[in-house]
Amino acid sequence: MIVVENLHKNFGGIRAVDNASLTIRTGSITGLIGPNGAGKTTLFNVIAGHYRPTSGRVLLDGKDITGLSPHELFAQGVLRTFQIAHEFSTLTVRENLMMVPPHQSGETLFKAWTQPGLVRREEEKNRAKAEEVIEFLEISHVADELAGNLSGGQKKLLELGRTMMVDAKIVFLDEVGAGVNRTLLGTIGDAILRLNRERGYTFCMIEHDMDFISRLCDPVICMAEGTVLAEGTAEDIKKNEEVIEAYLGTG
Ligand code: ATP
């Protein structure tokens, strides 16, 4: 479980996150919505160790993880994906998966995630795991395709596959559905649900598509002006007058 307590993050005079408190329950798929500039991405970046908060705390299962570096968090199974997927375009899907060595920890693992060229491939050890991921995500038809040739949605699936290679526990997904066609969006949604139900993954996802959110997320947290405006089931959130005024009514 991740608990965010009274988090603030200022950029000069801008209060990007302004006294946000929220809980991401273990085993949940928590949705994070809100208008542009609400502070969602900044909150992700603080939790995942990319920014230090101005003040406030982040707890992982009761342990203070505020200010830990991304690779320290990564070693504990906490990681974020990016709105623009970070695949390696000149490698095949299978090779991309195999570049992330499972069962390693700390900085090596983080480098493998962000800069795979720095880490020697441990081919045989990774092959079996990669095959398992390919089967789970049902992407065998593109396993030998260069990642650079994949569609945006297929790249998002590959990104999910890479989180499986490192046995992530809590994954922050930044607009995994953005720009993805309806069919692949369904496939990605299925994969997220199965990872949650069958593999015990906890997800927190920033999304703008309320249908996608409604299908996957409970609870849904709405941020506005750097703080938490409302939290509830997707159905509750859709009916919440403050949320409609700040966000849903604006689209
Ligand atoms: P979007 O849905 O558009 O991605 P968001 O809810 O993710 O929005 P943030 O990107 O976290 O919002 O931005 C919150 C506020 O902080 C905005 O006013 C933004 O301009 C500002 N901000 C974010 N990052 C920085 C930065 N590195 N330097 C200065 N200001 C920033």
mmCIF file of C-alpha atoms and ligand atoms in Angstrom:
data_model
loop_
_atom_site.group_PDB
_atom_site.id
_atom_site.type_symbol
_atom_site.label_atom_id
_atom_site.label_comp_id
_atom_site.label_asym_id
_atom_site.label_seq_id
_atom_site.Cartn_x
_atom_site.Cartn_y
_atom_site.Cartn_z
ATOM 1 C CA MET A 1 0.000 0.000 0.000
ATOM 2 C CA ILE A 2 1.228 3.487 -0.802
ATOM 3 C CA VAL A 3 0.144 6.339 1.409
ATOM 4 C CA VAL A 4 0.790 9.916 0.325
ATOM 5 C CA GLU A 5 0.597 12.387 3.203
ATOM 6 C CA ASN A 6 0.233 16.138 2.764
ATOM 7 C CA LEU A 7 2.436 16.230 -0.301
ATOM 8 C CA HIS A 8 3.602 19.548 -1.738
ATOM 9 C CA LYS A 9 5.754 20.098 -4.812
ATOM 10 C CA ASN A 10 6.549 23.637 -5.894
ATOM 11 C CA PHE A 11 8.319 24.716 -9.057
ATOM 12 C CA GLY A 12 9.338 28.276 -8.224
ATOM 13 C CA GLY A 13 6.036 29.995 -7.548
ATOM 14 C CA ILE A 14 3.941 27.203 -9.076
ATOM 15 C CA ARG A 15 2.264 24.830 -6.632
ATOM 16 C CA ALA A 16 2.095 21.765 -8.869
ATOM 17 C CA VAL A 17 1.088 19.492 -5.979
ATOM 18 C CA ASP A 18 -0.557 21.346 -3.147
ATOM 19 C CA ASN A 19 -1.243 19.323 -0.013
ATOM 20 C CA ALA A 20 -2.296 16.081 -1.685
ATOM 21 C CA SER A 21 -3.106 13.096 0.531
ATOM 22 C CA LEU A 22 -4.238 9.762 -0.881
ATOM 23 C CA THR A 23 -3.910 6.012 -0.524
ATOM 24 C CA ILE A 24 -3.187 3.423 -3.212
ATOM 25 C CA ARG A 25 -4.437 0.157 -1.742
ATOM 26 C CA THR A 26 -2.499 -3.022 -2.416
ATOM 27 C CA GLY A 27 -4.330 -5.010 -5.070
ATOM 28 C CA SER A 28 -6.269 -2.034 -6.410
ATOM 29 C CA ILE A 29 -6.327 -0.467 -9.832
ATOM 30 C CA THR A 30 -6.549 3.152 -8.771
ATOM 31 C CA GLY A 31 -7.464 5.717 -11.416
ATOM 32 C CA LEU A 32 -6.126 9.265 -11.309
ATOM 33 C CA ILE A 33 -8.067 11.827 -13.302
ATOM 34 C CA GLY A 34 -8.256 15.594 -13.442
ATOM 35 C CA PRO A 35 -7.879 18.554 -15.761
ATOM 36 C CA ASN A 36 -4.621 19.500 -17.468
ATOM 37 C CA GLY A 37 -2.218 20.995 -14.961
ATOM 38 C CA ALA A 38 -3.936 19.332 -11.974
ATOM 39 C CA GLY A 39 -0.607 17.905 -10.785
ATOM 40 C CA LYS A 40 -1.139 14.235 -11.697
ATOM 41 C CA THR A 41 2.165 13.730 -13.502
ATOM 42 C CA THR A 42 4.074 15.648 -10.850
ATOM 43 C CA LEU A 43 2.498 13.442 -8.169
ATOM 44 C CA PHE A 44 3.603 10.334 -10.122
ATOM 45 C CA ASN A 45 7.101 11.746 -10.457
ATOM 46 C CA VAL A 46 7.372 12.437 -6.739
ATOM 47 C CA ILE A 47 6.067 8.986 -5.734
ATOM 48 C CA ALA A 48 8.348 7.201 -8.235
ATOM 49 C CA GLY A 49 11.405 9.138 -7.062
ATOM 50 C CA HIS A 50 11.951 11.401 -10.070
ATOM 51 C CA TYR A 51 11.295 14.575 -8.040
ATOM 52 C CA ARG A 52 11.852 15.308 -4.376
ATOM 53 C CA PRO A 53 8.764 16.780 -2.739
ATOM 54 C CA THR A 54 8.897 20.255 -1.267
ATOM 55 C CA SER A 55 7.265 18.724 1.813
ATOM 56 C CA GLY A 56 5.119 15.765 2.801
ATOM 57 C CA ARG A 57 5.705 12.023 2.937
ATOM 58 C CA VAL A 58 5.256 8.904 0.856
ATOM 59 C CA LEU A 59 4.960 5.580 2.695
ATOM 60 C CA LEU A 60 5.232 2.098 1.176
ATOM 61 C CA ASP A 61 3.676 -0.504 3.470
ATOM 62 C CA GLY A 62 4.305 1.840 6.383
ATOM 63 C CA LYS A 63 7.944 2.527 5.476
ATOM 64 C CA ASP A 64 8.970 6.068 4.613
ATOM 65 C CA ILE A 65 10.151 6.057 0.985
ATOM 66 C CA THR A 66 10.090 9.839 0.487
ATOM 67 C CA GLY A 67 13.018 11.000 -1.622
ATOM 68 C CA LEU A 68 14.305 7.519 -2.530
ATOM 69 C CA SER A 69 15.794 7.421 -6.006
ATOM 70 C CA PRO A 70 13.924 5.733 -8.874
ATOM 71 C CA HIS A 71 16.304 2.784 -8.846
ATOM 72 C CA GLU A 72 15.892 2.272 -5.095
ATOM 73 C CA LEU A 73 12.120 2.213 -5.569
ATOM 74 C CA PHE A 74 12.477 0.039 -8.634
ATOM 75 C CA ALA A 75 14.334 -2.519 -6.510
ATOM 76 C CA GLN A 76 11.260 -2.629 -4.281
ATOM 77 C CA GLY A 77 8.987 -3.314 -7.222
ATOM 78 C CA VAL A 78 7.689 0.241 -7.634
ATOM 79 C CA LEU A 79 8.019 1.733 -11.085
ATOM 80 C CA ARG A 80 6.349 4.053 -13.500
ATOM 81 C CA THR A 81 5.842 3.894 -17.243
ATOM 82 C CA PHE A 82 5.878 6.989 -19.395
ATOM 83 C CA GLN A 83 3.300 8.517 -21.681
ATOM 84 C CA ILE A 84 5.778 7.973 -24.512
ATOM 85 C CA ALA A 85 6.762 4.305 -24.290
ATOM 86 C CA HIS A 86 10.498 3.669 -23.866
ATOM 87 C CA GLU A 87 11.038 0.729 -26.190
ATOM 88 C CA PHE A 88 14.219 0.077 -28.177
ATOM 89 C CA SER A 89 13.159 0.480 -31.744
ATOM 90 C CA THR A 90 15.957 -1.453 -33.462
ATOM 91 C CA LEU A 91 15.405 -4.555 -31.329
ATOM 92 C CA THR A 92 12.597 -7.058 -31.727
ATOM 93 C CA VAL A 93 9.821 -7.350 -29.177
ATOM 94 C CA ARG A 94 11.399 -10.520 -27.781
ATOM 95 C CA GLU A 95 14.822 -8.844 -27.534
ATOM 96 C CA ASN A 96 13.287 -5.829 -25.835
ATOM 97 C CA LEU A 97 11.845 -8.103 -23.174
ATOM 98 C CA MET A 98 15.101 -9.995 -22.795
ATOM 99 C CA MET A 99 17.044 -6.763 -22.254
ATOM 100 C CA VAL A 100 15.420 -6.504 -18.850
ATOM 101 C CA PRO A 101 17.061 -9.161 -16.731
ATOM 102 C CA PRO A 102 14.684 -10.570 -14.139
ATOM 103 C CA HIS A 103 15.691 -11.226 -10.574
ATOM 104 C CA GLN A 104 18.252 -8.471 -10.328
ATOM 105 C CA SER A 105 18.041 -5.558 -8.021
ATOM 106 C CA GLY A 106 19.083 -1.987 -7.499
ATOM 107 C CA GLU A 107 20.925 0.174 -9.960
ATOM 108 C CA THR A 108 21.657 -2.580 -12.481
ATOM 109 C CA LEU A 109 17.984 -3.252 -12.801
ATOM 110 C CA PHE A 110 17.173 0.412 -13.174
ATOM 111 C CA LYS A 111 19.812 0.824 -15.863
ATOM 112 C CA ALA A 112 18.446 -2.218 -17.625
ATOM 113 C CA TRP A 113 15.074 -0.533 -17.663
ATOM 114 C CA THR A 114 16.265 2.874 -18.795
ATOM 115 C CA GLN A 115 19.554 2.221 -20.615
ATOM 116 C CA PRO A 116 19.685 -1.437 -21.587
ATOM 117 C CA GLY A 117 22.890 -1.026 -23.592
ATOM 118 C CA LEU A 118 24.731 -0.774 -20.275
ATOM 119 C CA VAL A 119 23.713 -4.237 -19.182
ATOM 120 C CA ARG A 120 25.007 -7.421 -20.751
ATOM 121 C CA ARG A 121 22.286 -9.722 -21.909
ATOM 122 C CA GLU A 122 21.788 -12.793 -19.859
ATOM 123 C CA GLU A 123 20.188 -14.537 -22.744
ATOM 124 C CA GLU A 124 19.184 -17.989 -21.618
ATOM 125 C CA LYS A 125 18.024 -16.877 -18.200
ATOM 126 C CA ASN A 126 15.779 -14.282 -19.740
ATOM 127 C CA ARG A 127 14.501 -16.279 -22.667
ATOM 128 C CA ALA A 128 12.111 -18.468 -20.710
ATOM 129 C CA LYS A 129 10.725 -15.483 -18.850
ATOM 130 C CA ALA A 130 10.304 -13.517 -22.089
ATOM 131 C CA GLU A 131 8.405 -16.426 -23.649
ATOM 132 C CA GLU A 132 6.114 -16.557 -20.645
ATOM 133 C CA VAL A 133 5.422 -12.819 -20.955
ATOM 134 C CA ILE A 134 4.784 -13.127 -24.710
ATOM 135 C CA GLU A 135 2.290 -15.908 -24.047
ATOM 136 C CA PHE A 136 0.562 -14.057 -21.203
ATOM 137 C CA LEU A 137 0.124 -10.898 -23.278
ATOM 138 C CA GLU A 138 -0.769 -12.892 -26.413
ATOM 139 C CA ILE A 139 1.774 -11.024 -28.533
ATOM 140 C CA SER A 140 3.486 -13.996 -30.183
ATOM 141 C CA HIS A 141 2.439 -12.684 -33.628
ATOM 142 C CA VAL A 142 4.684 -9.625 -33.142
ATOM 143 C CA ALA A 143 7.438 -11.225 -31.033
ATOM 144 C CA ASP A 144 9.948 -11.092 -33.913
ATOM 145 C CA GLU A 145 8.865 -7.677 -35.161
ATOM 146 C CA LEU A 146 11.158 -4.702 -34.593
ATOM 147 C CA ALA A 147 9.690 -2.678 -31.740
ATOM 148 C CA GLY A 148 10.037 0.462 -33.862
ATOM 149 C CA ASN A 149 7.457 -0.970 -36.270
ATOM 150 C CA LEU A 150 4.795 -1.520 -33.608
ATOM 151 C CA SER A 151 1.701 0.631 -33.334
ATOM 152 C CA GLY A 152 1.379 2.948 -30.350
ATOM 153 C CA GLY A 153 -0.904 0.485 -28.576
ATOM 154 C CA GLN A 154 1.395 -2.474 -29.199
ATOM 155 C CA LYS A 155 4.254 -0.428 -27.711
ATOM 156 C CA LYS A 156 2.154 0.086 -24.589
ATOM 157 C CA LEU A 157 1.624 -3.681 -24.358
ATOM 158 C CA LEU A 158 5.376 -4.181 -24.690
ATOM 159 C CA GLU A 159 5.883 -1.694 -21.864
ATOM 160 C CA LEU A 160 3.543 -3.774 -19.701
ATOM 161 C CA GLY A 161 5.567 -6.826 -20.704
ATOM 162 C CA ARG A 162 8.734 -5.170 -19.484
ATOM 163 C CA THR A 163 7.160 -4.554 -16.085
ATOM 164 C CA MET A 164 6.407 -8.301 -15.995
ATOM 165 C CA MET A 165 10.034 -9.125 -16.727
ATOM 166 C CA VAL A 166 11.059 -7.420 -13.487
ATOM 167 C CA ASP A 167 8.148 -8.715 -11.421
ATOM 168 C CA ALA A 168 6.973 -5.219 -10.573
ATOM 169 C CA LYS A 169 4.504 -4.966 -7.699
ATOM 170 C CA ILE A 170 3.177 -1.433 -7.956
ATOM 171 C CA VAL A 171 3.077 0.111 -11.397
ATOM 172 C CA PHE A 172 2.234 3.708 -12.229
ATOM 173 C CA LEU A 173 0.835 3.933 -15.746
ATOM 174 C CA ASP A 174 0.925 7.348 -17.383
ATOM 175 C CA GLU A 175 -1.850 7.551 -19.972
ATOM 176 C CA VAL A 176 -1.399 4.010 -21.200
ATOM 177 C CA GLY A 177 -4.593 4.397 -23.244
ATOM 178 C CA ALA A 178 -3.725 7.695 -24.948
ATOM 179 C CA GLY A 179 -3.841 7.490 -28.731
ATOM 180 C CA VAL A 180 -4.576 3.745 -28.730
ATOM 181 C CA ASN A 181 -7.310 2.359 -31.016
ATOM 182 C CA ARG A 182 -10.415 0.804 -29.407
ATOM 183 C CA THR A 183 -9.459 -2.810 -30.145
ATOM 184 C CA LEU A 184 -5.996 -2.529 -28.653
ATOM 185 C CA LEU A 185 -7.355 -0.485 -25.780
ATOM 186 C CA GLY A 186 -9.538 -3.495 -24.950
ATOM 187 C CA THR A 187 -6.506 -5.790 -25.132
ATOM 188 C CA ILE A 188 -4.464 -3.497 -22.891
ATOM 189 C CA GLY A 189 -7.352 -3.262 -20.443
ATOM 190 C CA ASP A 190 -7.642 -7.076 -20.378
ATOM 191 C CA ALA A 191 -3.899 -7.389 -19.706
ATOM 192 C CA ILE A 192 -4.060 -4.892 -16.836
ATOM 193 C CA LEU A 193 -7.036 -6.690 -15.286
ATOM 194 C CA ARG A 194 -5.370 -10.089 -15.595
ATOM 195 C CA LEU A 195 -2.078 -8.817 -14.146
ATOM 196 C CA ASN A 196 -4.083 -7.393 -11.263
ATOM 197 C CA ARG A 197 -6.251 -10.445 -10.619
ATOM 198 C CA GLU A 198 -3.922 -13.293 -11.521
ATOM 199 C CA ARG A 199 -0.523 -11.825 -10.630
ATOM 200 C CA GLY A 200 -1.389 -9.499 -7.775
ATOM 201 C CA TYR A 201 -0.211 -6.307 -9.454
ATOM 202 C CA THR A 202 -1.277 -2.995 -7.977
ATOM 203 C CA PHE A 203 -1.785 -0.248 -10.531
ATOM 204 C CA CYS A 204 -2.232 3.487 -10.331
ATOM 205 C CA MET A 205 -3.102 4.970 -13.687
ATOM 206 C CA ILE A 206 -3.472 8.484 -15.054
ATOM 207 C CA GLU A 207 -6.142 8.436 -17.743
ATOM 208 C CA HIS A 208 -8.517 10.798 -19.503
ATOM 209 C CA ASP A 209 -10.820 8.176 -21.064
ATOM 210 C CA MET A 210 -13.690 7.746 -18.569
ATOM 211 C CA ASP A 211 -14.977 4.552 -20.238
ATOM 212 C CA PHE A 212 -11.549 2.957 -19.869
ATOM 213 C CA ILE A 213 -11.330 4.230 -16.275
ATOM 214 C CA SER A 214 -14.811 2.906 -15.450
ATOM 215 C CA ARG A 215 -13.973 -0.538 -16.772
ATOM 216 C CA LEU A 216 -10.719 -0.893 -14.826
ATOM 217 C CA CYS A 217 -10.482 1.390 -11.851
ATOM 218 C CA ASP A 218 -11.735 1.296 -8.289
ATOM 219 C CA PRO A 219 -11.277 3.716 -6.703
ATOM 220 C CA VAL A 220 -10.976 6.759 -8.928
ATOM 221 C CA ILE A 221 -9.258 9.835 -7.513
ATOM 222 C CA CYS A 222 -9.856 13.228 -9.078
ATOM 223 C CA MET A 223 -7.175 15.894 -8.653
ATOM 224 C CA ALA A 224 -7.565 19.588 -9.334
ATOM 225 C CA GLU A 225 -5.220 22.465 -8.601
ATOM 226 C CA GLY A 226 -2.635 20.176 -7.057
ATOM 227 C CA THR A 227 -4.863 18.507 -4.521
ATOM 228 C CA VAL A 228 -7.384 15.685 -4.222
ATOM 229 C CA LEU A 229 -10.850 16.904 -5.081
ATOM 230 C CA ALA A 230 -12.782 13.660 -4.732
ATOM 231 C CA GLU A 231 -12.400 9.894 -4.447
ATOM 232 C CA GLY A 232 -14.900 7.117 -5.049
ATOM 233 C CA THR A 233 -16.081 4.505 -7.510
ATOM 234 C CA ALA A 234 -16.133 5.584 -11.147
ATOM 235 C CA GLU A 235 -19.931 5.827 -10.939
ATOM 236 C CA ASP A 236 -19.756 8.086 -7.868
ATOM 237 C CA ILE A 237 -17.056 10.231 -9.421
ATOM 238 C CA LYS A 238 -19.050 10.728 -12.630
ATOM 239 C CA LYS A 239 -21.950 12.073 -10.563
ATOM 240 C CA ASN A 240 -19.833 14.244 -8.252
ATOM 241 C CA GLU A 241 -20.726 17.896 -8.846
ATOM 242 C CA GLU A 242 -17.273 19.250 -7.973
ATOM 243 C CA VAL A 243 -15.661 16.790 -10.393
ATOM 244 C CA ILE A 244 -18.135 17.698 -13.127
ATOM 245 C CA GLU A 245 -17.410 21.374 -12.602
ATOM 246 C CA ALA A 246 -13.608 21.030 -12.449
ATOM 247 C CA TYR A 247 -13.090 18.336 -15.040
ATOM 248 C CA LEU A 248 -15.819 16.283 -16.645
ATOM 249 C CA GLY A 249 -17.951 19.231 -17.622
ATOM 250 C CA THR A 250 -15.041 20.916 -19.377
ATOM 251 C CA GLY A 251 -14.572 18.263 -22.063
HETATM 252 P P1 ATP B 1 -1.654 16.927 -17.816
HETATM 253 O O1 ATP B 1 -2.958 16.160 -17.748
HETATM 254 O O2 ATP B 1 -1.732 18.090 -18.761
HETATM 255 O O3 ATP B 1 -0.451 16.068 -18.040
HETATM 256 P P2 ATP B 1 -1.073 17.085 -14.980
HETATM 257 O O4 ATP B 1 -2.284 16.955 -14.127
HETATM 258 O O5 ATP B 1 -0.229 15.889 -15.151
HETATM 259 O O6 ATP B 1 -1.490 17.674 -16.369
HETATM 260 P P3 ATP B 1 1.363 18.389 -14.161
HETATM 261 O O7 ATP B 1 2.048 18.068 -15.441
HETATM 262 O O8 ATP B 1 1.779 17.643 -12.954
HETATM 263 O O9 ATP B 1 -0.222 18.266 -14.340
HETATM 264 O O10 ATP B 1 1.507 19.964 -13.923
HETATM 265 C C1 ATP B 1 1.044 20.641 -12.758
HETATM 266 C C2 ATP B 1 1.542 22.086 -12.799
HETATM 267 O O11 ATP B 1 2.941 22.108 -12.569
HETATM 268 C C3 ATP B 1 1.300 22.795 -14.132
HETATM 269 O O12 ATP B 1 1.010 24.141 -13.852
HETATM 270 C C4 ATP B 1 2.639 22.652 -14.816
HETATM 271 O O13 ATP B 1 2.849 23.721 -15.721
HETATM 272 C C5 ATP B 1 3.619 22.725 -13.651
HETATM 273 N N1 ATP B 1 4.859 21.966 -13.862
HETATM 274 C C6 ATP B 1 4.957 20.634 -14.047
HETATM 275 N N2 ATP B 1 6.243 20.263 -14.183
HETATM 276 C C7 ATP B 1 6.971 21.394 -14.091
HETATM 277 C C8 ATP B 1 8.372 21.694 -14.140
HETATM 278 N N3 ATP B 1 9.287 20.717 -14.307
HETATM 279 N N4 ATP B 1 8.750 22.983 -14.002
HETATM 280 C C9 ATP B 1 7.850 23.964 -13.798
HETATM 281 N N5 ATP B 1 6.512 23.768 -13.738
HETATM 282 C C10 ATP B 1 6.074 22.503 -13.878
#
